[in-house]
Amino acid sequence: MNFYPLNDIETISPHPMLFIAGADAHSREFSEEAYKLAGQPKELVIIPGAGHVDLYDRIDLIPFDKLTSFFQSHLR
């Protein structure tokens, strides 16, 4: 079975989506396209100086404040 994640991304709405990408990530364009196609509510955060894998283990680059506020706002 083939699955392309952007085919039905608009159907996730009204569930909130948070996209986080490194400014230097090879996958940044995918995140920006997903954000563009997604319904509301949605947020896109671009992390300056970060590549794709930096957001897995570079503690100084991971946006913990944004993650915390997003989940506090949307999880009940």
PDB file of C-alpha atoms in Angstrom:
ATOM      1  CA  MET A   1       0.000   0.000   0.000  1.00  0.00           C
ATOM      2  CA  ASN A   2       1.278   3.459  -0.870  1.00  0.00           C
ATOM      3  CA  PHE A   3       0.617   6.311   1.506  1.00  0.00           C
ATOM      4  CA  TYR A   4       1.333   9.945   0.816  1.00  0.00           C
ATOM      5  CA  PRO A   5       0.812  11.919   4.040  1.00  0.00           C
ATOM      6  CA  LEU A   6      -0.288  15.164   2.400  1.00  0.00           C
ATOM      7  CA  ASN A   7      -3.140  13.682   0.351  1.00  0.00           C
ATOM      8  CA  ASP A   8      -5.726  14.041   3.118  1.00  0.00           C
ATOM      9  CA  ILE A   9      -4.016  16.390   5.567  1.00  0.00           C
ATOM     10  CA  GLU A  10      -6.921  18.858   5.502  1.00  0.00           C
ATOM     11  CA  THR A  11      -9.174  16.181   7.034  1.00  0.00           C
ATOM     12  CA  ILE A  12      -7.254  16.356  10.324  1.00  0.00           C
ATOM     13  CA  SER A  13      -8.870  19.725  11.024  1.00  0.00           C
ATOM     14  CA  PRO A  14     -10.298  20.772  13.486  1.00  0.00           C
ATOM     15  CA  HIS A  15      -7.610  18.919  15.426  1.00  0.00           C
ATOM     16  CA  PRO A  16      -4.590  21.176  16.070  1.00  0.00           C
ATOM     17  CA  MET A  17      -1.304  20.560  14.300  1.00  0.00           C
ATOM     18  CA  LEU A  18       2.153  21.849  15.205  1.00  0.00           C
ATOM     19  CA  PHE A  19       4.902  21.750  12.588  1.00  0.00           C
ATOM     20  CA  ILE A  20       8.487  22.308  13.731  1.00  0.00           C
ATOM     21  CA  ALA A  21      11.340  22.418  11.232  1.00  0.00           C
ATOM     22  CA  GLY A  22      14.947  23.460  11.222  1.00  0.00           C
ATOM     23  CA  ALA A  23      15.767  26.429   9.011  1.00  0.00           C
ATOM     24  CA  ASP A  24      18.612  24.383   7.496  1.00  0.00           C
ATOM     25  CA  ALA A  25      16.712  21.075   7.328  1.00  0.00           C
ATOM     26  CA  HIS A  26      16.459  19.250   4.015  1.00  0.00           C
ATOM     27  CA  SER A  27      12.863  18.454   5.052  1.00  0.00           C
ATOM     28  CA  ARG A  28      11.844  22.071   5.689  1.00  0.00           C
ATOM     29  CA  GLU A  29       9.973  22.346   2.382  1.00  0.00           C
ATOM     30  CA  PHE A  30       7.869  19.308   3.311  1.00  0.00           C
ATOM     31  CA  SER A  31       6.903  20.929   6.631  1.00  0.00           C
ATOM     32  CA  GLU A  32       6.045  24.206   4.917  1.00  0.00           C
ATOM     33  CA  GLU A  33       3.918  22.423   2.307  1.00  0.00           C
ATOM     34  CA  ALA A  34       2.141  20.385   4.994  1.00  0.00           C
ATOM     35  CA  TYR A  35       1.443  23.589   6.926  1.00  0.00           C
ATOM     36  CA  LYS A  36       0.077  25.278   3.796  1.00  0.00           C
ATOM     37  CA  LEU A  37      -2.300  22.381   3.065  1.00  0.00           C
ATOM     38  CA  ALA A  38      -3.444  21.754   6.645  1.00  0.00           C
ATOM     39  CA  GLY A  39      -6.669  23.185   7.998  1.00  0.00           C
ATOM     40  CA  GLN A  40      -6.913  25.313  11.132  1.00  0.00           C
ATOM     41  CA  PRO A  41      -5.811  25.360  13.888  1.00  0.00           C
ATOM     42  CA  LYS A  42      -2.166  25.024  12.939  1.00  0.00           C
ATOM     43  CA  GLU A  43       1.210  26.500  13.806  1.00  0.00           C
ATOM     44  CA  LEU A  44       4.567  26.451  12.038  1.00  0.00           C
ATOM     45  CA  VAL A  45       7.812  27.055  13.913  1.00  0.00           C
ATOM     46  CA  ILE A  46      11.104  27.375  12.010  1.00  0.00           C
ATOM     47  CA  ILE A  47      14.181  26.972  14.212  1.00  0.00           C
ATOM     48  CA  PRO A  48      17.136  29.118  13.059  1.00  0.00           C
ATOM     49  CA  GLY A  49      20.427  27.271  12.699  1.00  0.00           C
ATOM     50  CA  ALA A  50      18.873  23.807  12.982  1.00  0.00           C
ATOM     51  CA  GLY A  51      19.081  20.933  10.541  1.00  0.00           C
ATOM     52  CA  HIS A  52      16.668  17.999  10.463  1.00  0.00           C
ATOM     53  CA  VAL A  53      18.275  15.760  13.080  1.00  0.00           C
ATOM     54  CA  ASP A  54      19.303  18.661  15.327  1.00  0.00           C
ATOM     55  CA  LEU A  55      15.746  18.817  16.620  1.00  0.00           C
ATOM     56  CA  TYR A  56      16.058  15.269  17.970  1.00  0.00           C
ATOM     57  CA  ASP A  57      18.983  15.775  20.305  1.00  0.00           C
ATOM     58  CA  ARG A  58      20.296  19.347  20.335  1.00  0.00           C
ATOM     59  CA  ILE A  59      18.725  20.439  23.609  1.00  0.00           C
ATOM     60  CA  ASP A  60      19.672  24.064  22.937  1.00  0.00           C
ATOM     61  CA  LEU A  61      17.626  24.071  19.707  1.00  0.00           C
ATOM     62  CA  ILE A  62      14.512  22.145  20.728  1.00  0.00           C
ATOM     63  CA  PRO A  63      11.677  24.660  21.295  1.00  0.00           C
ATOM     64  CA  PHE A  64      10.474  23.273  24.621  1.00  0.00           C
ATOM     65  CA  ASP A  65       8.579  26.494  25.397  1.00  0.00           C
ATOM     66  CA  LYS A  66       6.566  26.212  22.158  1.00  0.00           C
ATOM     67  CA  LEU A  67       5.920  22.488  22.723  1.00  0.00           C
ATOM     68  CA  THR A  68       4.757  23.146  26.273  1.00  0.00           C
ATOM     69  CA  SER A  69       2.446  26.026  25.354  1.00  0.00           C
ATOM     70  CA  PHE A  70       0.998  24.149  22.366  1.00  0.00           C
ATOM     71  CA  PHE A  71       0.150  21.049  24.389  1.00  0.00           C
ATOM     72  CA  GLN A  72      -1.153  23.062  27.344  1.00  0.00           C
ATOM     73  CA  SER A  73      -3.448  24.938  24.976  1.00  0.00           C
ATOM     74  CA  HIS A  74      -4.725  21.960  23.030  1.00  0.00           C
ATOM     75  CA  LEU A  75      -4.733  18.952  25.364  1.00  0.00           C
ATOM     76  CA  ARG A  76      -7.598  18.678  27.788  1.00  0.00           C
TER      77      ARG A  76
END
